[in-house]
Tab-separated table of C-alpha atoms in Angstrom:
chain	number	residue	atom	x	y	z
A	1	MET	CA	88.159	12.460	19.137
A	2	GLU	CA	86.338	14.780	21.569
A	3	ASN	CA	89.632	16.397	22.582
A	4	LYS	CA	90.455	17.015	18.915
A	5	LYS	CA	87.064	18.698	18.494
A	6	LYS	CA	87.730	20.919	21.501
A	7	ILE	CA	91.137	21.904	20.167
A	8	LEU	CA	89.706	22.600	16.702
A	9	LEU	CA	86.848	24.654	18.128
A	10	LEU	CA	89.113	26.687	20.391
A	11	SER	CA	91.517	27.224	17.517
A	12	SER	CA	88.725	28.482	15.258
A	13	ILE	CA	87.439	30.862	17.895
A	14	SER	CA	90.970	32.033	18.594
A	15	VAL	CA	91.566	32.735	14.895
A	16	VAL	CA	88.389	34.819	14.684
A	17	ILE	CA	89.297	36.767	17.799
A	18	PHE	CA	92.902	37.166	16.620
A	19	LEU	CA	91.840	38.530	13.230
A	20	PHE	CA	89.474	41.010	14.835
A	21	PHE	CA	92.188	41.998	17.323
A	22	ILE	CA	94.763	42.586	14.566
A	23	SER	CA	92.250	44.578	12.553
A	24	TRP	CA	91.295	46.632	15.560
A	25	LYS	CA	94.914	47.157	16.692
A	26	PHE	CA	96.638	48.049	13.454
A	27	PHE	CA	93.830	49.300	11.206
A	28	PRO	CA	91.413	51.039	13.566
A	29	SER	CA	90.264	53.563	10.993
A	30	ILE	CA	89.392	50.863	8.480
A	31	PHE	CA	88.147	48.107	10.760
A	32	SER	CA	86.483	50.043	13.564
A	33	PHE	CA	83.456	48.419	15.159
A	34	SER	CA	81.140	51.108	13.808
A	35	SER	CA	82.345	50.469	10.261
A	36	LEU	CA	81.527	46.758	10.359
A	37	SER	CA	78.359	45.400	8.788
A	38	SER	CA	75.728	44.097	11.195
A	39	SER	CA	76.682	40.462	10.414
A	40	TYR	CA	80.350	41.031	11.293
A	41	LYS	CA	79.399	43.038	14.356
A	42	ASN	CA	77.396	40.077	15.609
A	43	LEU	CA	80.261	37.696	14.823
A	44	TYR	CA	82.672	39.947	16.695
A	45	LEU	CA	80.362	40.218	19.708
A	46	LEU	CA	79.835	36.445	19.739
A	47	SER	CA	83.597	35.890	19.728
A	48	LYS	CA	83.965	38.379	22.600
A	49	VAL	CA	81.287	36.617	24.659
A	50	ILE	CA	82.928	33.229	24.100
A	51	SER	CA	86.327	34.718	24.956
A	52	TYR	CA	85.019	36.140	28.242
A	53	VAL	CA	83.367	32.828	29.147
A	54	LYS	CA	86.548	30.912	28.315
A	55	ASN	CA	88.950	33.218	30.162
A	56	GLU	CA	86.939	34.805	32.972
A	57	TYR	CA	84.223	32.371	34.073
A	58	ILE	CA	84.899	31.064	37.583
A	59	GLU	CA	84.843	27.409	36.503
A	60	GLU	CA	86.405	25.612	33.544
A	61	VAL	CA	83.944	25.319	30.678
A	62	ASN	CA	83.560	22.769	27.922
A	63	PRO	CA	83.812	24.752	24.649
A	64	ILE	CA	81.810	22.127	22.783
A	65	GLU	CA	78.893	22.615	25.173
A	66	VAL	CA	79.271	26.399	25.005
A	67	MET	CA	78.898	26.318	21.230
A	68	ARG	CA	75.989	23.894	21.399
A	69	GLY	CA	74.314	26.306	23.760
A	70	ALA	CA	74.885	29.099	21.242
A	71	TYR	CA	73.361	27.022	18.428
A	72	ARG	CA	70.352	26.151	20.579
A	73	GLY	CA	69.868	29.790	21.528
A	74	ILE	CA	69.839	30.860	17.895
A	75	MET	CA	67.234	28.235	16.996
A	76	GLU	CA	64.993	28.890	20.003
A	77	SER	CA	64.934	32.611	19.223
A	78	MET	CA	63.253	31.746	15.911
A	79	GLY	CA	60.163	30.159	17.454
A	80	PRO	CA	59.021	26.892	19.053
A	81	PHE	CA	59.579	24.646	16.030
A	82	ALA	CA	63.122	25.615	14.961
A	83	SER	CA	65.571	23.312	16.717
A	84	TYR	CA	69.206	22.284	16.991
A	85	LEU	CA	69.801	18.511	17.238
A	86	GLN	CA	72.943	16.658	18.222
A	87	LYS	CA	74.320	13.832	16.070
A	88	ASP	CA	72.478	10.977	17.799
A	89	GLU	CA	69.237	12.962	17.682
A	90	VAL	CA	69.671	13.597	13.953
A	91	GLU	CA	70.133	9.861	13.366
A	92	LYS	CA	66.958	9.081	15.314
A	93	TYR	CA	65.016	11.814	13.505
A	94	GLU	CA	66.006	10.387	10.116
A	95	LYS	CA	65.081	6.880	11.198
A	96	ILE	CA	61.563	7.707	12.374
A	97	LYS	CA	60.954	9.583	9.121
A	98	LYS	CA	61.584	6.359	7.185
A	99	ASP	CA	60.052	3.653	9.375
A	100	LEU	CA	56.977	3.023	11.451
A	101	PHE	CA	57.867	3.936	14.995
A	102	GLY	CA	56.540	3.673	18.504
A	103	ASP	CA	54.925	6.697	20.099
A	104	VAL	CA	52.762	7.546	23.112
A	105	GLY	CA	50.411	9.962	21.330
A	106	ILE	CA	51.223	13.324	22.927
A	107	LEU	CA	51.543	16.727	21.272
A	108	ALA	CA	53.062	19.263	23.668
A	109	ILE	CA	54.208	22.875	23.261
A	110	LYS	CA	56.658	24.640	25.569
A	111	ARG	CA	55.040	27.033	28.028
A	112	GLY	CA	57.700	28.671	30.177
A	113	VAL	CA	59.929	25.933	31.599
A	114	PHE	CA	57.446	23.078	31.067
A	115	PHE	CA	55.690	21.503	28.082
A	116	GLN	CA	51.902	21.670	28.007
A	117	VAL	CA	49.877	18.875	26.406
A	118	ILE	CA	47.675	20.354	23.657
A	119	GLY	CA	46.770	17.167	21.784
A	120	LEU	CA	46.245	13.435	22.355
A	121	ILE	CA	45.802	10.605	19.872
A	122	ASP	CA	42.693	8.591	20.675
A	123	ASP	CA	43.297	5.122	22.101
A	124	SER	CA	47.007	5.925	22.524
A	125	PRO	CA	49.172	4.959	25.537
A	126	ALA	CA	48.915	8.535	26.827
A	127	GLU	CA	45.124	8.524	26.682
A	128	LYS	CA	44.963	5.131	28.368
A	129	HIS	CA	47.127	6.489	31.217
A	130	ASN	CA	44.627	9.310	31.782
A	131	ILE	CA	46.877	12.107	30.534
A	132	LYS	CA	44.722	15.099	29.632
A	133	VAL	CA	44.965	18.176	27.433
A	134	GLY	CA	46.234	20.955	29.684
A	135	ASP	CA	48.558	18.737	31.755
A	136	PHE	CA	52.198	19.814	32.022
A	137	ILE	CA	55.250	17.632	31.426
A	138	ASN	CA	58.195	18.540	33.651
A	139	GLU	CA	60.406	15.489	33.141
A	140	VAL	CA	60.924	12.837	30.450
A	141	ASN	CA	63.086	9.736	30.796
A	142	GLY	CA	64.779	11.191	33.853
A	143	MET	CA	65.571	14.565	32.230
A	144	PRO	CA	64.026	17.895	33.244
A	145	VAL	CA	62.376	19.396	30.174
A	146	HIS	CA	63.355	23.034	30.722
A	147	ASN	CA	66.430	22.613	28.485
A	148	LEU	CA	64.657	20.616	25.766
A	149	ASN	CA	63.241	22.012	22.540
A	150	PHE	CA	60.133	20.801	20.704
A	151	TRP	CA	61.908	18.200	18.579
A	152	GLU	CA	64.064	16.910	21.432
A	153	LEU	CA	60.968	16.179	23.503
A	154	LYS	CA	59.314	14.548	20.514
A	155	LEU	CA	62.340	12.299	19.969
A	156	GLU	CA	62.326	11.288	23.648
A	157	LEU	CA	58.684	10.252	23.365
A	158	THR	CA	59.257	8.160	20.218
A	159	GLY	CA	61.288	4.996	19.753
A	160	LEU	CA	61.007	1.288	19.167
A	161	PRO	CA	57.541	-0.174	19.769
A	162	ASP	CA	56.983	-1.762	23.211
A	163	THR	CA	59.827	0.201	24.824
A	164	ASP	CA	59.223	2.337	27.910
A	165	VAL	CA	58.793	6.088	28.220
A	166	LYS	CA	58.847	7.608	31.694
A	167	ILE	CA	57.394	11.064	32.210
A	168	LYS	CA	56.370	13.228	35.127
A	169	ILE	CA	53.070	15.042	34.725
A	170	ILE	CA	51.750	18.033	36.651
A	171	LYS	CA	47.961	18.114	36.653
A	172	ASN	CA	45.730	21.032	37.528
A	173	HIS	CA	45.401	21.659	41.261
A	174	VAL	CA	47.955	18.941	42.082
A	175	LYS	CA	51.215	20.137	43.617
A	176	ARG	CA	53.344	17.007	43.261
A	177	PRO	CA	54.214	15.582	39.821
A	178	GLU	CA	52.800	12.187	38.946
A	179	GLU	CA	55.240	9.683	37.434
A	180	ILE	CA	53.852	7.642	34.554
A	181	VAL	CA	55.549	4.804	32.688
A	182	MET	CA	54.101	3.948	29.263
A	183	LYS	CA	55.032	1.607	26.451
A	184	ARG	CA	55.396	3.083	22.983
A	185	LYS	CA	52.984	1.672	20.388
A	186	GLU	CA	52.682	1.870	16.596
A	187	ILE	CA	49.761	4.257	16.856
A	188	TYR	CA	50.117	5.499	13.254
A	189	LYS	CA	50.038	2.062	11.653
A	190	ASN	CA	46.398	2.646	10.656
A	191	PRO	CA	46.314	6.343	9.697
A	192	ILE	CA	42.567	6.502	9.088
A	193	THR	CA	39.463	4.717	10.338
A	194	PHE	CA	35.889	5.060	9.200
A	195	LYS	CA	32.360	4.002	9.988
A	196	VAL	CA	28.975	4.473	8.352
A	197	ASP	CA	25.907	5.581	10.267
A	198	GLU	CA	23.356	4.011	7.932
A	199	LYS	CA	20.439	5.259	10.004
A	200	ASN	CA	21.344	8.874	9.251
A	201	ASP	CA	23.236	8.226	5.993
A	202	ILE	CA	26.465	9.758	7.278
A	203	GLY	CA	30.015	8.531	6.737
A	204	ILE	CA	32.531	9.390	9.485
A	205	ILE	CA	36.280	9.366	8.736
A	206	LYS	CA	38.830	9.824	11.497
A	207	THR	CA	42.445	10.694	10.666
A	208	ARG	CA	45.411	9.951	12.912
A	209	SER	CA	48.229	10.999	10.615
A	210	LEU	CA	49.026	12.014	7.049
A	211	PHE	CA	52.151	10.055	6.284
A	212	PRO	CA	52.956	9.126	2.642
A	213	GLY	CA	50.273	6.885	1.175
A	214	THR	CA	47.461	8.177	3.397
A	215	ALA	CA	45.762	10.103	0.579
A	216	ILE	CA	45.376	6.908	-1.484
A	217	LYS	CA	43.861	5.123	1.529
A	218	PHE	CA	41.571	8.096	2.076
A	219	ASP	CA	40.426	7.894	-1.546
A	220	ASN	CA	39.667	4.183	-1.147
A	221	VAL	CA	37.602	4.811	1.992
A	222	LEU	CA	35.633	7.578	0.276
A	223	ASN	CA	34.866	5.267	-2.640
A	224	LYS	CA	33.442	2.667	-0.243
A	225	ILE	CA	31.241	5.300	1.388
A	226	TYR	CA	30.222	6.807	-1.946
A	227	LYS	CA	29.109	3.430	-3.292
A	228	LYS	CA	26.554	3.300	-0.462
A	229	LYS	CA	24.959	6.452	-1.944
A	230	ILE	CA	25.934	8.469	1.119
A	231	GLN	CA	26.185	12.208	0.463
A	232	LYS	CA	27.004	13.453	3.974
A	233	ILE	CA	30.535	12.983	5.287
A	234	VAL	CA	32.317	13.980	8.497
A	235	ILE	CA	36.108	14.228	8.455
A	236	ASP	CA	37.493	14.326	11.989
A	237	LEU	CA	40.886	16.063	11.834
A	238	ARG	CA	41.139	16.771	15.537
A	239	ASP	CA	44.528	15.854	16.994
A	240	THR	CA	46.038	15.313	13.546
A	241	TRP	CA	49.557	16.703	13.439
A	242	GLU	CA	51.873	14.019	12.045
A	243	GLY	CA	52.641	13.508	8.368
A	244	GLU	CA	53.442	15.301	5.129
A	245	MET	CA	52.015	18.538	3.719
A	246	LYS	CA	51.560	17.038	0.257
A	247	GLU	CA	49.274	14.290	1.594
A	248	GLY	CA	46.936	16.941	2.984
A	249	ILE	CA	46.946	18.696	-0.379
A	250	GLU	CA	46.076	15.452	-2.192
A	251	ILE	CA	43.140	14.798	0.151
A	252	SER	CA	41.875	18.368	-0.309
A	253	ASN	CA	41.857	17.921	-4.075
A	254	LEU	CA	39.299	15.141	-3.719
A	255	PHE	CA	36.701	17.745	-2.745
A	256	LEU	CA	37.673	20.778	-4.834
A	257	LYS	CA	35.300	21.270	-7.742
A	258	LYS	CA	37.949	23.150	-9.695
A	259	LYS	CA	41.693	22.779	-9.474
A	260	LYS	CA	43.358	25.628	-7.638
A	261	GLU	CA	46.877	26.984	-7.566
A	262	ILE	CA	48.243	25.375	-4.415
A	263	PHE	CA	51.897	26.040	-3.728
A	264	LEU	CA	54.745	25.885	-1.252
A	265	GLU	CA	56.686	29.161	-1.028
A	266	ARG	CA	60.252	29.592	0.191
A	267	ASN	CA	61.618	32.682	1.927
A	268	ASP	CA	63.083	33.918	-1.373
A	269	GLY	CA	59.608	33.994	-2.911
A	270	LYS	CA	60.104	30.965	-5.168
A	271	LYS	CA	56.981	28.848	-5.429
A	272	GLU	CA	56.601	25.119	-6.013
A	273	TYR	CA	53.151	24.446	-7.410
A	274	ILE	CA	51.611	21.164	-6.328
A	275	LYS	CA	49.925	19.059	-8.977
A	276	SER	CA	47.430	16.585	-7.614
A	277	LYS	CA	47.581	12.966	-8.712
A	278	ILE	CA	44.025	12.334	-7.507
A	279	LEU	CA	40.911	13.256	-9.488
A	280	ASN	CA	38.427	15.749	-8.056
A	281	LYS	CA	35.460	13.425	-7.705
A	282	PHE	CA	33.716	14.115	-4.387
A	283	TYR	CA	32.925	17.813	-4.791
A	284	ASP	CA	29.135	17.188	-4.626
A	285	VAL	CA	29.030	15.735	-1.087
A	286	SER	CA	28.069	17.696	2.034
A	287	LEU	CA	31.190	17.830	4.156
A	288	ILE	CA	31.755	18.733	7.801
A	289	MET	CA	35.331	18.978	9.042
A	290	LEU	CA	36.180	18.882	12.750
A	291	ILE	CA	39.317	20.684	13.959
A	292	ASN	CA	40.914	21.741	17.243
A	293	LYS	CA	44.126	23.343	18.495
A	294	ALA	CA	46.005	20.084	17.883
A	295	THR	CA	45.018	20.104	14.202
A	296	LEU	CA	48.469	21.181	13.195
A	297	GLY	CA	50.717	21.361	10.129
A	298	PRO	CA	49.636	18.667	7.644
A	299	GLY	CA	46.281	18.326	9.427
A	300	GLU	CA	45.298	21.968	8.997
A	301	ILE	CA	46.183	22.073	5.309
A	302	ILE	CA	42.882	20.339	4.478
A	303	PRO	CA	40.492	22.802	6.209
A	304	PHE	CA	42.593	25.724	4.955
A	305	LEU	CA	42.236	24.653	1.326
A	306	LEU	CA	38.536	23.750	1.611
A	307	LYS	CA	37.334	26.653	3.733
A	308	GLY	CA	34.685	28.629	1.848
A	309	GLU	CA	33.895	25.839	-0.586
A	310	ASN	CA	30.256	25.123	-1.282
A	311	LEU	CA	28.774	22.362	0.941
A	312	VAL	CA	31.790	22.480	3.320
A	313	LYS	CA	31.506	23.499	6.987
A	314	ILE	CA	34.400	23.644	9.427
A	315	VAL	CA	33.462	23.100	13.060
A	316	GLY	CA	35.406	23.064	16.350
A	317	ASP	CA	38.207	25.347	17.539
A	318	ASN	CA	40.995	27.292	15.814
A	319	SER	CA	43.680	25.035	14.403
A	320	GLY	CA	47.194	25.237	15.815
A	321	GLY	CA	48.737	27.554	13.233
A	322	CYS	CA	51.840	25.594	12.260
A	323	ALA	CA	51.844	27.030	8.783
A	324	TYR	CA	55.094	25.616	7.471
A	325	ASP	CA	56.879	22.657	5.952
A	326	PHE	CA	59.973	21.572	7.923
A	327	ARG	CA	63.372	20.418	6.721
A	328	LEU	CA	66.433	18.979	8.412
A	329	PHE	CA	69.783	20.525	7.466
A	330	LYS	CA	72.736	18.345	8.473
A	331	LEU	CA	75.961	19.947	9.622
A	332	GLU	CA	79.476	18.655	8.994
A	333	ASP	CA	79.880	17.158	12.487
A	334	GLY	CA	76.684	15.080	12.151
A	335	SER	CA	74.488	17.444	14.119
A	336	GLY	CA	71.739	19.400	12.415
A	337	ILE	CA	69.064	22.046	12.549
A	338	ILE	CA	65.355	21.771	11.766
A	339	LEU	CA	63.876	24.849	10.136
A	340	PRO	CA	60.480	25.823	8.756
A	341	VAL	CA	61.279	26.381	5.072
A	342	ASN	CA	58.016	26.547	3.139
A	343	LYS	CA	54.682	28.182	3.763
A	344	ILE	CA	51.522	26.893	2.143
A	345	GLY	CA	49.545	29.100	-0.199
A	346	LEU	CA	46.332	29.004	-2.202
A	347	ASN	CA	45.952	31.541	-5.017
A	348	SER	CA	47.043	34.690	-3.148
A	349	LYS	CA	46.259	33.500	0.401
A	350	TYR	CA	48.570	31.860	2.954
A	351	LEU	CA	47.928	29.609	5.906
A	352	SER	CA	48.902	31.975	8.705
A	353	GLU	CA	50.299	31.295	12.140
A	354	GLU	CA	46.843	32.070	13.515
A	355	GLY	CA	45.618	28.838	11.982
A	356	VAL	CA	42.240	28.041	10.445
A	357	VAL	CA	39.225	29.747	11.987
A	358	PRO	CA	36.178	27.424	12.034
A	359	ASP	CA	32.816	28.458	10.596
A	360	SER	CA	31.244	27.463	13.919
A	361	TYR	CA	32.891	27.046	17.319
A	362	GLU	CA	31.989	23.834	19.100
A	363	ASP	CA	33.320	21.905	22.088
A	364	PHE	CA	33.313	18.171	21.480
A	365	GLU	CA	35.042	17.179	24.705
A	366	ASP	CA	31.815	16.487	26.578
A	367	GLY	CA	31.143	13.253	24.705
A	368	LYS	CA	28.135	14.481	22.691
A	369	PHE	CA	30.016	14.162	19.442
A	370	ILE	CA	27.310	12.566	17.310
A	371	ASP	CA	24.416	14.835	18.320
A	372	LYS	CA	26.443	17.988	17.765
A	373	VAL	CA	27.677	16.910	14.339
A	374	TYR	CA	24.267	15.931	12.999
A	375	LYS	CA	22.740	19.346	13.602
A	376	TYR	CA	25.145	20.939	11.124
A	377	PHE	CA	23.831	18.773	8.308
A	378	GLU	CA	20.305	19.902	9.127
A	379	ASN	CA	21.165	23.630	8.884
C-alpha cells in the first residue's frame, strides 16, 4: 500500500511538472512564468523544488515524507496552532474529543526548538512531579520535540488513563535534562470545584475545563452559592484552556444584565450569532475573575465578554490570546489539518491575539491567594 502511495505521489508530481514543461516549451509566450498568477507560480516553484530534491539530492528520499514535510511547513508558517496531523494522529484527536481521556496537565508553547510550559492544571500529574511554569520540554516519549507541532505534542501527552508519559525537562540554571515518567489521569473529569468562605461571605469557583455540559454544572454551583445569600463571587480561570467556545459564552451569559450580540465570525465575514440557553440571573453579584497567560481559548472568552460590566473586576495577568475556534479538516488519505476558523466577537469588538488585559495586575504565585482576592471586594 505504501509503495502504491509513493508511485501515485510521484506520478502526480510528474504530471504537474510535465504540464508546466510542455507549456513552457511549446507555448512560452502564453505560459511564461511572469504571466502566471501567483497561485500557479507557487505551484510551479513547489514542483521544481520537489523535482530537484528527487533528482539531485545526494541520498534517496521518501516522497511521502517530502510531501508531509511540505504540508507541515505550510501549517507552521500560519502560526503555532495550525497543524498537520498524520492518519493515526487524526484518529487519536477525534477520540479524545469524544471521550474522557488521560492527561498530565501541561500547556506548552513552542519557543525555538523546545516547548516552554506556560500553564499547569492544579493537582495534576505534572504539578505533583514538580514541573513548573517556565520549564522547557526537549523530549517526549523518546522523541525530540523540535520537529513536533503544538497538537502533536498535545497528543503525545494525552492517552488512556493510567498509561505512562515520559518527558525530559530542562529547568532554569540546570544544564542536563531531567527525565520524568508520569501516569496520565482523568484530570478533567470534574471540570469545576467550589467552596464557600462563610466568614467573609465569598463563593470561590475554580474551573479546570469548559467541555460540553460545564455551563450547566456552573449554573448549578452558582445556584447553591446564591441560595446562601452570598453576593461576592470569585471565578478562578487561571490555567483554563481546554473545552468549547460555546460553553464559555453560556457561562458569560449568566452574568450579563442584558443580552449582547455574541458571534463567531469566519474569514469570509459570515457571522454565527450565539443564542444562550441559560437565563441571565446573576448580574447583581460582585464578581472577581482571575486570569493568567494560560487562560486560553475557551477560558478567555468569559473575561472578554464580561470585561467592563458593572460589578466585574478582572485580576491577574494578560490572557494567552488564542482568539479562535479550531476545526479539523480530514484529507482523503486519512491525514488532516487543524485550522483556526472562527474568531469571537461581541457587538463590534473582537477577542484579539493580545488576549484580555486585566483591570489590575496581580501575581498569585506566592501563595497569598486569599488575602489578595479579598482586597478587591473592599475597593
